[in-house]
Amino acid sequence: MEEHGAAKCLLVASRNVGKVAEIRQLLADYAVKVIGLNDLSDSAAPAEPHDTFADNARHKALQLAERTGLAALADDSGLQVDALGGRPGVYSSRYGSDDRQRIDKLLAELADVPDERRGACFVCVIAIACQGQVVGLWEGECKGVILREPRGNAGFGYDPIFYYPSLGRTFAEISTEQKNGVSHRGRALQAMLEALRGGELLGHPLR
Ligand code: IMP
């Protein structure tokens, strides 16, 4: 891992400022400087060429680590809908040209699906790569139900139609903090933190 100033540097494979800030906050107790793609002169995002979340996360982390010489963290996530055989899955971000279109397409496909068969699962896989090697892979899942119309204005993506039964709200009706506590991404990040605490990064401890 390269030194960046006094601290070791972890590059998050994202231009999403919110996502980078969330990971930076989670790693606040570690001697790691967390940066995102926007902090690089070459901010190109790596491709997602595979058909599983794990393969895409691995690919992105390895490619960025190689390109920059830094330790790189990449995630891949999406929504698996039971009645659609797991679609849109890894293609969630490419299911339409914007969030509204993606939601409308999904709701149209589920129009005739009864309430008891509208189960869905958000999935997130996080990989860290360093010096040509994937040094950790963590997965988080979150199960819910797809509503018949959007509810709430918070969050992003499919949040307004993803109803989380134990909170009685959609992901677009709860705070970011509440969402992080139960979401697929929050759970994958927590699993990663536990591994870091246990020093399980195959000889590449981050502190
Ligand atoms: P990625 O950037 O390839 O991981 O794309 C993930 C896509 O899955 C996003 O563009 C959203 O459409 C969807 N997605 C993943 N996580 C969430 C979430 O927490 N809420 C809503 N949609 C999500």
PDB file of C-alpha atoms and ligand atoms in Angstrom:
ATOM      1  CA  MET A   1       0.000   0.000   0.000  1.00  0.00           C
ATOM      2  CA  GLU A   2       1.371   3.440  -0.868  1.00  0.00           C
ATOM      3  CA  GLU A   3       1.777   6.204   1.666  1.00  0.00           C
ATOM      4  CA  HIS A   4      -0.188   9.356   0.951  1.00  0.00           C
ATOM      5  CA  GLY A   5       1.095  12.039   3.290  1.00  0.00           C
ATOM      6  CA  ALA A   6       1.317  10.622   6.838  1.00  0.00           C
ATOM      7  CA  ALA A   7      -1.484   8.081   6.466  1.00  0.00           C
ATOM      8  CA  LYS A   8      -1.983   5.068   4.239  1.00  0.00           C
ATOM      9  CA  CYS A   9      -4.380   5.724   1.423  1.00  0.00           C
ATOM     10  CA  LEU A  10      -7.516   3.797   0.480  1.00  0.00           C
ATOM     11  CA  LEU A  11      -9.088   4.654  -2.866  1.00  0.00           C
ATOM     12  CA  VAL A  12     -12.877   4.142  -3.083  1.00  0.00           C
ATOM     13  CA  ALA A  13     -13.917   3.227  -6.644  1.00  0.00           C
ATOM     14  CA  SER A  14     -16.714   5.778  -6.795  1.00  0.00           C
ATOM     15  CA  ARG A  15     -17.383   9.353  -7.906  1.00  0.00           C
ATOM     16  CA  ASN A  16     -20.343   9.471  -5.522  1.00  0.00           C
ATOM     17  CA  VAL A  17     -19.263  12.017  -2.879  1.00  0.00           C
ATOM     18  CA  GLY A  18     -21.883  10.716  -0.404  1.00  0.00           C
ATOM     19  CA  LYS A  19     -20.677   7.127  -0.668  1.00  0.00           C
ATOM     20  CA  VAL A  20     -17.017   8.148  -0.230  1.00  0.00           C
ATOM     21  CA  ALA A  21     -17.933  10.299   2.797  1.00  0.00           C
ATOM     22  CA  GLU A  22     -19.876   7.395   4.353  1.00  0.00           C
ATOM     23  CA  ILE A  23     -16.867   5.064   4.040  1.00  0.00           C
ATOM     24  CA  ARG A  24     -14.512   7.790   5.292  1.00  0.00           C
ATOM     25  CA  GLN A  25     -16.685   8.193   8.398  1.00  0.00           C
ATOM     26  CA  LEU A  26     -16.795   4.435   9.023  1.00  0.00           C
ATOM     27  CA  LEU A  27     -12.982   4.283   8.873  1.00  0.00           C
ATOM     28  CA  ALA A  28     -12.475   7.442  10.949  1.00  0.00           C
ATOM     29  CA  ASP A  29     -10.703   5.517  13.748  1.00  0.00           C
ATOM     30  CA  TYR A  30      -8.189   3.981  11.350  1.00  0.00           C
ATOM     31  CA  ALA A  31      -4.948   5.566  10.157  1.00  0.00           C
ATOM     32  CA  VAL A  32      -6.246   5.586   6.591  1.00  0.00           C
ATOM     33  CA  LYS A  33      -6.807   8.495   4.262  1.00  0.00           C
ATOM     34  CA  VAL A  34      -9.960   7.668   2.283  1.00  0.00           C
ATOM     35  CA  ILE A  35     -10.157   9.254  -1.170  1.00  0.00           C
ATOM     36  CA  GLY A  36     -12.559   8.828  -4.103  1.00  0.00           C
ATOM     37  CA  LEU A  37     -12.188   8.817  -7.876  1.00  0.00           C
ATOM     38  CA  ASN A  38     -12.877  12.575  -7.944  1.00  0.00           C
ATOM     39  CA  ASP A  39      -9.602  13.102  -6.058  1.00  0.00           C
ATOM     40  CA  LEU A  40      -7.579  11.593  -8.932  1.00  0.00           C
ATOM     41  CA  SER A  41      -6.539  13.350 -12.126  1.00  0.00           C
ATOM     42  CA  ASP A  42      -7.706  10.239 -14.022  1.00  0.00           C
ATOM     43  CA  SER A  43     -11.168   9.808 -12.486  1.00  0.00           C
ATOM     44  CA  ALA A  44     -12.462   7.208 -15.005  1.00  0.00           C
ATOM     45  CA  ALA A  45     -14.653   4.585 -13.311  1.00  0.00           C
ATOM     46  CA  PRO A  46     -13.702   0.971 -14.038  1.00  0.00           C
ATOM     47  CA  ALA A  47     -16.185  -1.112 -16.073  1.00  0.00           C
ATOM     48  CA  GLU A  48     -18.548  -3.744 -14.608  1.00  0.00           C
ATOM     49  CA  PRO A  49     -18.113  -6.498 -17.229  1.00  0.00           C
ATOM     50  CA  HIS A  50     -19.295  -9.527 -15.214  1.00  0.00           C
ATOM     51  CA  ASP A  51     -22.673 -11.017 -14.317  1.00  0.00           C
ATOM     52  CA  THR A  52     -22.171 -11.389 -10.561  1.00  0.00           C
ATOM     53  CA  PHE A  53     -21.786  -8.670  -7.922  1.00  0.00           C
ATOM     54  CA  ALA A  54     -18.677 -10.375  -6.495  1.00  0.00           C
ATOM     55  CA  ASP A  55     -16.894 -10.630  -9.860  1.00  0.00           C
ATOM     56  CA  ASN A  56     -17.635  -6.978 -10.666  1.00  0.00           C
ATOM     57  CA  ALA A  57     -16.467  -5.781  -7.232  1.00  0.00           C
ATOM     58  CA  ARG A  58     -13.265  -7.855  -7.538  1.00  0.00           C
ATOM     59  CA  HIS A  59     -12.632  -6.644 -11.086  1.00  0.00           C
ATOM     60  CA  LYS A  60     -13.088  -2.963 -10.213  1.00  0.00           C
ATOM     61  CA  ALA A  61     -10.909  -3.127  -7.082  1.00  0.00           C
ATOM     62  CA  LEU A  62      -8.087  -5.008  -8.849  1.00  0.00           C
ATOM     63  CA  GLN A  63      -8.170  -2.760 -11.900  1.00  0.00           C
ATOM     64  CA  LEU A  64      -7.987   0.433  -9.840  1.00  0.00           C
ATOM     65  CA  ALA A  65      -5.289  -0.897  -7.512  1.00  0.00           C
ATOM     66  CA  GLU A  66      -3.202  -1.758 -10.559  1.00  0.00           C
ATOM     67  CA  ARG A  67      -3.849   1.583 -12.280  1.00  0.00           C
ATOM     68  CA  THR A  68      -3.004   3.723  -9.237  1.00  0.00           C
ATOM     69  CA  GLY A  69      -0.692   1.662  -7.020  1.00  0.00           C
ATOM     70  CA  LEU A  70      -3.092   2.370  -4.119  1.00  0.00           C
ATOM     71  CA  ALA A  71      -5.217  -0.026  -2.059  1.00  0.00           C
ATOM     72  CA  ALA A  72      -8.656   0.146  -3.687  1.00  0.00           C
ATOM     73  CA  LEU A  73     -12.152  -0.538  -2.347  1.00  0.00           C
ATOM     74  CA  ALA A  74     -14.937  -1.248  -4.846  1.00  0.00           C
ATOM     75  CA  ASP A  75     -18.572  -2.173  -4.390  1.00  0.00           C
ATOM     76  CA  ASP A  76     -21.232  -3.542  -6.692  1.00  0.00           C
ATOM     77  CA  SER A  77     -24.874  -3.583  -5.708  1.00  0.00           C
ATOM     78  CA  GLY A  78     -28.366  -4.005  -7.044  1.00  0.00           C
ATOM     79  CA  LEU A  79     -31.919  -5.178  -6.504  1.00  0.00           C
ATOM     80  CA  GLN A  80     -32.972  -8.820  -6.987  1.00  0.00           C
ATOM     81  CA  VAL A  81     -36.734  -9.224  -7.418  1.00  0.00           C
ATOM     82  CA  ASP A  82     -38.076 -12.723  -6.615  1.00  0.00           C
ATOM     83  CA  ALA A  83     -40.936 -12.694  -9.165  1.00  0.00           C
ATOM     84  CA  LEU A  84     -38.463 -11.689 -11.909  1.00  0.00           C
ATOM     85  CA  GLY A  85     -36.028 -14.519 -11.203  1.00  0.00           C
ATOM     86  CA  GLY A  86     -33.560 -12.113  -9.563  1.00  0.00           C
ATOM     87  CA  ARG A  87     -33.691  -9.355 -12.206  1.00  0.00           C
ATOM     88  CA  PRO A  88     -32.577  -6.588 -12.529  1.00  0.00           C
ATOM     89  CA  GLY A  89     -29.700  -7.761 -10.261  1.00  0.00           C
ATOM     90  CA  VAL A  90     -26.277  -6.689 -11.519  1.00  0.00           C
ATOM     91  CA  TYR A  91     -28.030  -4.719 -14.274  1.00  0.00           C
ATOM     92  CA  SER A  92     -29.980  -2.535 -11.801  1.00  0.00           C
ATOM     93  CA  SER A  93     -28.240   0.703 -12.796  1.00  0.00           C
ATOM     94  CA  ARG A  94     -28.739  -0.049 -16.507  1.00  0.00           C
ATOM     95  CA  TYR A  95     -32.460  -0.966 -16.317  1.00  0.00           C
ATOM     96  CA  GLY A  96     -33.529   2.437 -17.651  1.00  0.00           C
ATOM     97  CA  SER A  97     -31.922   5.804 -18.319  1.00  0.00           C
ATOM     98  CA  ASP A  98     -32.835   7.374 -14.940  1.00  0.00           C
ATOM     99  CA  ASP A  99     -34.280   6.351 -11.552  1.00  0.00           C
ATOM    100  CA  ARG A 100     -37.854   7.251 -12.589  1.00  0.00           C
ATOM    101  CA  GLN A 101     -37.684   5.098 -15.737  1.00  0.00           C
ATOM    102  CA  ARG A 102     -36.124   2.205 -13.862  1.00  0.00           C
ATOM    103  CA  ILE A 103     -38.876   2.308 -11.232  1.00  0.00           C
ATOM    104  CA  ASP A 104     -41.660   2.612 -13.846  1.00  0.00           C
ATOM    105  CA  LYS A 105     -40.281  -0.347 -15.800  1.00  0.00           C
ATOM    106  CA  LEU A 106     -40.087  -2.520 -12.689  1.00  0.00           C
ATOM    107  CA  LEU A 107     -43.602  -1.581 -11.536  1.00  0.00           C
ATOM    108  CA  ALA A 108     -45.016  -2.329 -15.015  1.00  0.00           C
ATOM    109  CA  GLU A 109     -43.370  -5.752 -14.993  1.00  0.00           C
ATOM    110  CA  LEU A 110     -44.837  -6.475 -11.553  1.00  0.00           C
ATOM    111  CA  ALA A 111     -48.325  -5.097 -12.308  1.00  0.00           C
ATOM    112  CA  ASP A 112     -49.986  -8.539 -12.192  1.00  0.00           C
ATOM    113  CA  VAL A 113     -47.884  -9.944  -9.357  1.00  0.00           C
ATOM    114  CA  PRO A 114     -49.918 -10.310  -6.129  1.00  0.00           C
ATOM    115  CA  ASP A 115     -48.773  -8.755  -2.829  1.00  0.00           C
ATOM    116  CA  GLU A 116     -47.555 -12.036  -1.342  1.00  0.00           C
ATOM    117  CA  ARG A 117     -45.146 -12.594  -4.271  1.00  0.00           C
ATOM    118  CA  ARG A 118     -43.528  -9.124  -4.336  1.00  0.00           C
ATOM    119  CA  GLY A 119     -40.455 -10.008  -2.253  1.00  0.00           C
ATOM    120  CA  ALA A 120     -37.070  -8.528  -3.228  1.00  0.00           C
ATOM    121  CA  CYS A 121     -33.543  -8.327  -1.893  1.00  0.00           C
ATOM    122  CA  PHE A 122     -30.915  -5.585  -2.165  1.00  0.00           C
ATOM    123  CA  VAL A 123     -27.405  -7.070  -2.416  1.00  0.00           C
ATOM    124  CA  CYS A 124     -24.020  -5.374  -2.030  1.00  0.00           C
ATOM    125  CA  VAL A 125     -20.549  -6.899  -2.375  1.00  0.00           C
ATOM    126  CA  ILE A 126     -17.427  -4.971  -1.353  1.00  0.00           C
ATOM    127  CA  ALA A 127     -13.886  -5.915  -2.400  1.00  0.00           C
ATOM    128  CA  ILE A 128     -10.531  -4.476  -1.367  1.00  0.00           C
ATOM    129  CA  ALA A 129      -7.518  -5.059  -3.615  1.00  0.00           C
ATOM    130  CA  CYS A 130      -3.915  -4.226  -2.943  1.00  0.00           C
ATOM    131  CA  GLN A 131      -0.674  -5.031  -4.769  1.00  0.00           C
ATOM    132  CA  GLY A 132      -2.315  -7.230  -7.408  1.00  0.00           C
ATOM    133  CA  GLN A 133      -4.363  -9.238  -4.924  1.00  0.00           C
ATOM    134  CA  VAL A 134      -7.950  -9.155  -3.646  1.00  0.00           C
ATOM    135  CA  VAL A 135      -7.422  -9.028   0.119  1.00  0.00           C
ATOM    136  CA  GLY A 136     -11.051  -9.143   1.228  1.00  0.00           C
ATOM    137  CA  LEU A 137     -14.620  -9.635  -0.057  1.00  0.00           C
ATOM    138  CA  TRP A 138     -17.750  -8.925   2.017  1.00  0.00           C
ATOM    139  CA  GLU A 139     -21.463  -9.245   1.211  1.00  0.00           C
ATOM    140  CA  GLY A 140     -24.562  -7.630   2.697  1.00  0.00           C
ATOM    141  CA  GLU A 141     -28.233  -8.324   1.956  1.00  0.00           C
ATOM    142  CA  CYS A 142     -31.488  -6.627   2.854  1.00  0.00           C
ATOM    143  CA  LYS A 143     -34.919  -8.166   2.219  1.00  0.00           C
ATOM    144  CA  GLY A 144     -38.081  -6.180   1.549  1.00  0.00           C
ATOM    145  CA  VAL A 145     -41.207  -5.905  -0.582  1.00  0.00           C
ATOM    146  CA  ILE A 146     -41.821  -3.992  -3.816  1.00  0.00           C
ATOM    147  CA  LEU A 147     -44.796  -1.615  -3.463  1.00  0.00           C
ATOM    148  CA  ARG A 148     -47.232  -0.721  -6.275  1.00  0.00           C
ATOM    149  CA  GLU A 149     -46.262   2.946  -6.289  1.00  0.00           C
ATOM    150  CA  PRO A 150     -43.353   5.079  -5.009  1.00  0.00           C
ATOM    151  CA  ARG A 151     -43.404   6.521  -1.467  1.00  0.00           C
ATOM    152  CA  GLY A 152     -40.985   9.093   0.007  1.00  0.00           C
ATOM    153  CA  ASN A 153     -38.315  11.450  -1.316  1.00  0.00           C
ATOM    154  CA  ALA A 154     -35.115  10.400   0.462  1.00  0.00           C
ATOM    155  CA  GLY A 155     -32.417   8.000  -0.771  1.00  0.00           C
ATOM    156  CA  PHE A 156     -31.838   7.143  -4.413  1.00  0.00           C
ATOM    157  CA  GLY A 157     -32.456   4.446  -7.015  1.00  0.00           C
ATOM    158  CA  TYR A 158     -35.228   1.990  -6.137  1.00  0.00           C
ATOM    159  CA  ASP A 159     -35.613   3.282  -2.548  1.00  0.00           C
ATOM    160  CA  PRO A 160     -39.156   4.744  -3.031  1.00  0.00           C
ATOM    161  CA  ILE A 161     -40.633   1.336  -3.983  1.00  0.00           C
ATOM    162  CA  PHE A 162     -38.568  -0.787  -1.556  1.00  0.00           C
ATOM    163  CA  TYR A 163     -40.687  -1.315   1.581  1.00  0.00           C
ATOM    164  CA  TYR A 164     -38.807  -2.499   4.660  1.00  0.00           C
ATOM    165  CA  PRO A 165     -41.381  -4.366   6.800  1.00  0.00           C
ATOM    166  CA  SER A 166     -39.777  -4.107  10.252  1.00  0.00           C
ATOM    167  CA  LEU A 167     -39.625  -0.289   9.993  1.00  0.00           C
ATOM    168  CA  GLY A 168     -42.998  -0.068   8.206  1.00  0.00           C
ATOM    169  CA  ARG A 169     -41.550   2.393   5.673  1.00  0.00           C
ATOM    170  CA  THR A 170     -39.851   2.493   2.284  1.00  0.00           C
ATOM    171  CA  PHE A 171     -36.120   3.249   2.129  1.00  0.00           C
ATOM    172  CA  ALA A 172     -37.116   6.687   0.777  1.00  0.00           C
ATOM    173  CA  GLU A 173     -39.103   7.407   3.973  1.00  0.00           C
ATOM    174  CA  ILE A 174     -36.281   6.853   6.497  1.00  0.00           C
ATOM    175  CA  SER A 175     -33.111   8.799   7.384  1.00  0.00           C
ATOM    176  CA  THR A 176     -29.716   7.934   5.907  1.00  0.00           C
ATOM    177  CA  GLU A 177     -28.610   6.837   9.369  1.00  0.00           C
ATOM    178  CA  GLN A 178     -31.583   4.438   9.702  1.00  0.00           C
ATOM    179  CA  LYS A 179     -30.977   3.100   6.208  1.00  0.00           C
ATOM    180  CA  ASN A 180     -27.256   2.523   6.854  1.00  0.00           C
ATOM    181  CA  GLY A 181     -28.169   0.531   9.975  1.00  0.00           C
ATOM    182  CA  VAL A 182     -30.124  -2.091   8.022  1.00  0.00           C
ATOM    183  CA  SER A 183     -29.167  -1.765   4.356  1.00  0.00           C
ATOM    184  CA  HIS A 184     -27.203  -4.193   2.193  1.00  0.00           C
ATOM    185  CA  ARG A 185     -24.362  -1.646   1.880  1.00  0.00           C
ATOM    186  CA  GLY A 186     -24.353  -0.885   5.611  1.00  0.00           C
ATOM    187  CA  ARG A 187     -24.195  -4.606   6.397  1.00  0.00           C
ATOM    188  CA  ALA A 188     -21.358  -5.274   3.915  1.00  0.00           C
ATOM    189  CA  LEU A 189     -19.416  -2.305   5.343  1.00  0.00           C
ATOM    190  CA  GLN A 190     -19.965  -3.533   8.909  1.00  0.00           C
ATOM    191  CA  ALA A 191     -18.670  -6.985   7.915  1.00  0.00           C
ATOM    192  CA  MET A 192     -15.627  -5.280   6.380  1.00  0.00           C
ATOM    193  CA  LEU A 193     -15.042  -3.255   9.564  1.00  0.00           C
ATOM    194  CA  GLU A 194     -15.183  -6.399  11.689  1.00  0.00           C
ATOM    195  CA  ALA A 195     -12.562  -8.038   9.477  1.00  0.00           C
ATOM    196  CA  LEU A 196     -10.371  -4.923   9.710  1.00  0.00           C
ATOM    197  CA  ARG A 197     -10.696  -4.938  13.498  1.00  0.00           C
ATOM    198  CA  GLY A 198      -9.640  -8.574  13.518  1.00  0.00           C
ATOM    199  CA  GLY A 199      -6.649  -7.760  11.267  1.00  0.00           C
ATOM    200  CA  GLU A 200      -7.845 -10.256   8.671  1.00  0.00           C
ATOM    201  CA  LEU A 201      -6.546  -8.516   5.584  1.00  0.00           C
ATOM    202  CA  LEU A 202      -4.027 -11.211   4.616  1.00  0.00           C
ATOM    203  CA  GLY A 203      -0.997  -9.348   5.851  1.00  0.00           C
ATOM    204  CA  HIS A 204      -2.221  -5.983   4.618  1.00  0.00           C
ATOM    205  CA  PRO A 205      -3.503  -4.440   7.866  1.00  0.00           C
ATOM    206  CA  LEU A 206      -4.847  -0.939   7.364  1.00  0.00           C
ATOM    207  CA  ARG A 207      -3.462   0.150  10.715  1.00  0.00           C
TER     208      ARG A 207
HETATM  209  P1  IMP B   1     -23.735   0.034  -9.030  1.00  0.00           P
HETATM  210  O1  IMP B   1     -23.261   1.440  -9.001  1.00  0.00           O
HETATM  211  O2  IMP B   1     -23.375  -0.756 -10.214  1.00  0.00           O
HETATM  212  O3  IMP B   1     -23.474  -0.688  -7.743  1.00  0.00           O
HETATM  213  O4  IMP B   1     -25.319   0.189  -9.233  1.00  0.00           O
HETATM  214  C1  IMP B   1     -26.195  -0.074  -8.258  1.00  0.00           C
HETATM  215  C2  IMP B   1     -27.604   0.240  -8.748  1.00  0.00           C
HETATM  216  O5  IMP B   1     -28.476  -0.591  -7.994  1.00  0.00           O
HETATM  217  C3  IMP B   1     -27.977   1.672  -8.451  1.00  0.00           C
HETATM  218  O6  IMP B   1     -27.829   2.497  -9.573  1.00  0.00           O
HETATM  219  C4  IMP B   1     -29.435   1.549  -8.056  1.00  0.00           C
HETATM  220  O7  IMP B   1     -30.233   1.543  -9.205  1.00  0.00           O
HETATM  221  C5  IMP B   1     -29.492   0.176  -7.414  1.00  0.00           C
HETATM  222  N1  IMP B   1     -29.211   0.272  -5.969  1.00  0.00           N
HETATM  223  C6  IMP B   1     -28.127  -0.203  -5.296  1.00  0.00           C
HETATM  224  N2  IMP B   1     -28.196   0.110  -3.993  1.00  0.00           N
HETATM  225  C7  IMP B   1     -29.352   0.776  -3.837  1.00  0.00           C
HETATM  226  C8  IMP B   1     -29.960   1.376  -2.694  1.00  0.00           C
HETATM  227  O8  IMP B   1     -29.454   1.390  -1.567  1.00  0.00           O
HETATM  228  N3  IMP B   1     -31.145   1.983  -2.932  1.00  0.00           N
HETATM  229  C9  IMP B   1     -31.744   2.027  -4.142  1.00  0.00           C
HETATM  230  N4  IMP B   1     -31.207   1.517  -5.242  1.00  0.00           N
HETATM  231  C10 IMP B   1     -30.003   0.890  -5.088  1.00  0.00           C
END
